[in-house]
Amino acid sequence: MTGLLDTPRAASARPRPAPPLALIAELTHRCPLQCVYCSNPVQLLGAARELGTEDWRRVLREAEAMGVLQVLHTGGEPLLRPDLSVLLRAGRALDLYQTLITSGVGLSERRLHDLLGAGLDAVQLSLQSLDDATARRICGGDFLKRKHEAAALIRASGTPLVLNAVLHRLNLGEVGNILQFALDAGAERLELANSQYYGWALENRAHLLPDAAALRDAEAQVTAFRAAHPQLSVQWVVPDYHDTAPKPCMGGWAQTHLIVGPDGRALPCPAAYVLPDHVPPNVSATSLEQVWYDSALFQAYRGTDWMREPCRTCPQREVDHGGCRCQAFLLTGDARNADPVCTLSPHRDVIDAALDDLRRPAPGDLRHRPRTA
Ligand code: SF4
Ligand code: FES
């Protein structure tokens, strides 16, 4: 074990961080879709490992007590939890703002009515592609019609609708159609999130990483669309491999979000399952307050004490926090290294090699995540 153990004096001198703004409740890893970029870990958990209703209700109470304002109920597909209404009711009693992040598969008019009555405030619907064959290739099944139906149901109910599309080589050329779909569907916001390469997306990176020209073209379409349709908020999450500076991942380690996984493991970001140096605290045995303020994992990369060169003395260290710890670990073998996207990183060559591979055909075929675990 490393990390905090290296800097005990500096860690104890740190000011107490603000409470998290949002709890991301990963209620399950089970999902009817099999997306090739799924942000769930490659080692998926089955239903038998999931926290029960009472545990989740306690987690919600503890979150509210420490100042959390918003809960994102996500998965996998959270609609597969039969107790979702019970959890929403618990959240509403605590006055939490609750968003459902869903594929829309399994969202009937009656289910939506139940969820809204229980305390759901907003829905974020994922979109893989607006082309049947491409959608099937990305998510392993024929779900496009149900996405259209889900979007219409949500809008008809008067519920705020956010659409989310993870972008990559297979669908980047559809950005214009996706923008128009969001406009026609009456969405409040469209998140165009260029794929980040962790978990399943990293497994499939050779098939998903787009080239620079395709990205430039898509971004130009987004810019033009924003100017023409200012009523629709369009968020463009930058593709960091093509950048020279890393993203300030999660707004800094353990600064704003607290993630609880299906089995109760608590993490500062959805990809941190992979980090080997700290066993994640589990909410079955540790209160959320202890998780956030005292656990070794959450303290490990807060602030700048943990940094090595070139981050340690870099003027950007308080701005980008050294980039992404999970990406640093996955691509360099040590989460304390600078994110290799940074051109000052001695490991930038791993990013350049991935970009260089774009000139060759991708080996093998796409690897879909299992449907259920
Ligand atoms: Fe950010 Fe570190 Fe690169 Fe500086 S050296 S820009 S802090 S990743
Ligand atoms: Fe974990 Fe960036 S995804 S810190």
Short mmCIF file of N, CA, C and O in Angstrom, two decimals, residues 9 19 29 42 67 83 93 100 116 150 162 164 174 189 196 215 246 249 251 253 255 263 345 347 362 371:
data_model
loop_
_atom_site.label_atom_id
_atom_site.label_comp_id
_atom_site.label_asym_id
_atom_site.label_seq_id
_atom_site.Cartn_x
_atom_site.Cartn_y
_atom_site.Cartn_z
N ARG A 9 2.30 13.74 7.32
CA ARG A 9 2.35 15.04 7.98
C ARG A 9 1.56 16.07 7.18
O ARG A 9 0.71 16.76 7.70
N PRO A 19 -18.13 19.54 1.82
CA PRO A 19 -18.83 18.28 1.55
C PRO A 19 -19.07 18.11 0.06
O PRO A 19 -19.02 19.08 -0.70
N HIS A 29 -24.78 -2.86 -11.67
CA HIS A 29 -24.00 -2.93 -12.92
C HIS A 29 -24.79 -3.65 -14.01
O HIS A 29 -24.38 -3.69 -15.16
N VAL A 42 -14.49 -3.34 -15.79
CA VAL A 42 -14.47 -4.58 -16.59
C VAL A 42 -14.92 -5.77 -15.72
O VAL A 42 -15.56 -6.70 -16.20
N GLY A 67 -24.59 17.27 3.81
CA GLY A 67 -24.71 18.45 2.96
C GLY A 67 -24.89 18.19 1.49
O GLY A 67 -24.90 19.13 0.69
N ASP A 83 -36.73 -1.68 -6.44
CA ASP A 83 -36.96 -0.76 -5.31
C ASP A 83 -36.63 0.69 -5.67
O ASP A 83 -36.51 1.53 -4.77
N ALA A 93 -38.08 12.62 0.65
CA ALA A 93 -38.33 12.97 2.06
C ALA A 93 -37.15 13.76 2.64
O ALA A 93 -37.31 14.53 3.58
N LEU A 100 -32.45 10.55 -12.71
CA LEU A 100 -32.28 9.17 -13.16
C LEU A 100 -31.43 9.17 -14.42
O LEU A 100 -31.76 9.88 -15.38
N LEU A 116 -41.96 9.43 -10.98
CA LEU A 116 -42.18 10.87 -10.76
C LEU A 116 -42.96 11.09 -9.47
O LEU A 116 -42.66 12.00 -8.69
N ALA A 150 -38.88 6.61 -25.22
CA ALA A 150 -38.56 7.11 -23.88
C ALA A 150 -38.45 8.64 -23.88
O ALA A 150 -38.97 9.31 -22.99
N VAL A 162 -32.50 15.59 -20.16
CA VAL A 162 -31.11 15.78 -20.60
C VAL A 162 -30.76 14.59 -21.46
O VAL A 162 -31.05 13.44 -21.09
N ASN A 164 -27.70 12.43 -23.33
CA ASN A 164 -26.26 12.23 -23.22
C ASN A 164 -25.81 11.28 -24.31
O ASN A 164 -26.36 10.19 -24.44
N GLU A 174 -22.22 11.65 -36.73
CA GLU A 174 -23.67 11.87 -36.54
C GLU A 174 -23.97 13.09 -35.67
O GLU A 174 -25.13 13.28 -35.29
N ARG A 189 -30.94 20.03 -22.21
CA ARG A 189 -29.48 20.04 -22.32
C ARG A 189 -29.05 18.79 -23.08
O ARG A 189 -29.70 17.75 -22.99
N GLN A 196 -13.95 8.88 -22.82
CA GLN A 196 -12.71 8.83 -22.04
C GLN A 196 -12.30 7.35 -22.00
O GLN A 196 -13.16 6.48 -21.90
N LEU A 215 -12.85 15.10 -35.26
CA LEU A 215 -13.16 15.88 -34.06
C LEU A 215 -13.35 17.35 -34.38
O LEU A 215 -14.28 17.99 -33.88
N PRO A 246 -3.94 18.18 -19.74
CA PRO A 246 -4.94 17.23 -19.22
C PRO A 246 -6.18 17.94 -18.70
O PRO A 246 -6.15 19.13 -18.39
N CYS A 249 -9.77 16.36 -14.00
CA CYS A 249 -10.73 15.26 -13.88
C CYS A 249 -11.53 15.36 -12.58
O CYS A 249 -10.98 15.55 -11.50
N GLY A 251 -13.08 17.64 -11.42
CA GLY A 251 -12.88 18.90 -10.71
C GLY A 251 -11.87 18.77 -9.58
O GLY A 251 -11.84 19.60 -8.66
N TRP A 253 -9.53 15.55 -7.30
CA TRP A 253 -9.81 14.29 -6.59
C TRP A 253 -10.63 14.55 -5.32
O TRP A 253 -10.24 15.34 -4.47
N GLN A 255 -13.37 16.16 -4.62
CA GLN A 255 -13.74 17.56 -4.37
C GLN A 255 -15.24 17.77 -4.42
O GLN A 255 -15.78 18.57 -3.65
N ASP A 263 -22.06 -2.58 -4.77
CA ASP A 263 -21.77 -3.40 -3.58
C ASP A 263 -21.39 -2.54 -2.37
O ASP A 263 -20.95 -3.07 -1.36
N SER A 345 4.57 15.57 -19.39
CA SER A 345 4.73 14.25 -18.77
C SER A 345 5.82 13.45 -19.49
O SER A 345 5.85 13.43 -20.73
N HIS A 347 5.69 10.51 -19.88
CA HIS A 347 4.98 9.36 -20.46
C HIS A 347 4.08 9.77 -21.63
O HIS A 347 3.24 8.97 -22.06
N ALA A 362 -7.78 -1.15 -37.03
CA ALA A 362 -7.87 -1.66 -35.66
C ALA A 362 -7.83 -3.18 -35.67
O ALA A 362 -8.49 -3.81 -36.49
N ARG A 371 -24.22 -8.41 -20.93
CA ARG A 371 -25.50 -7.75 -20.71
C ARG A 371 -25.84 -7.69 -19.22
O ARG A 371 -26.20 -6.66 -18.69
#
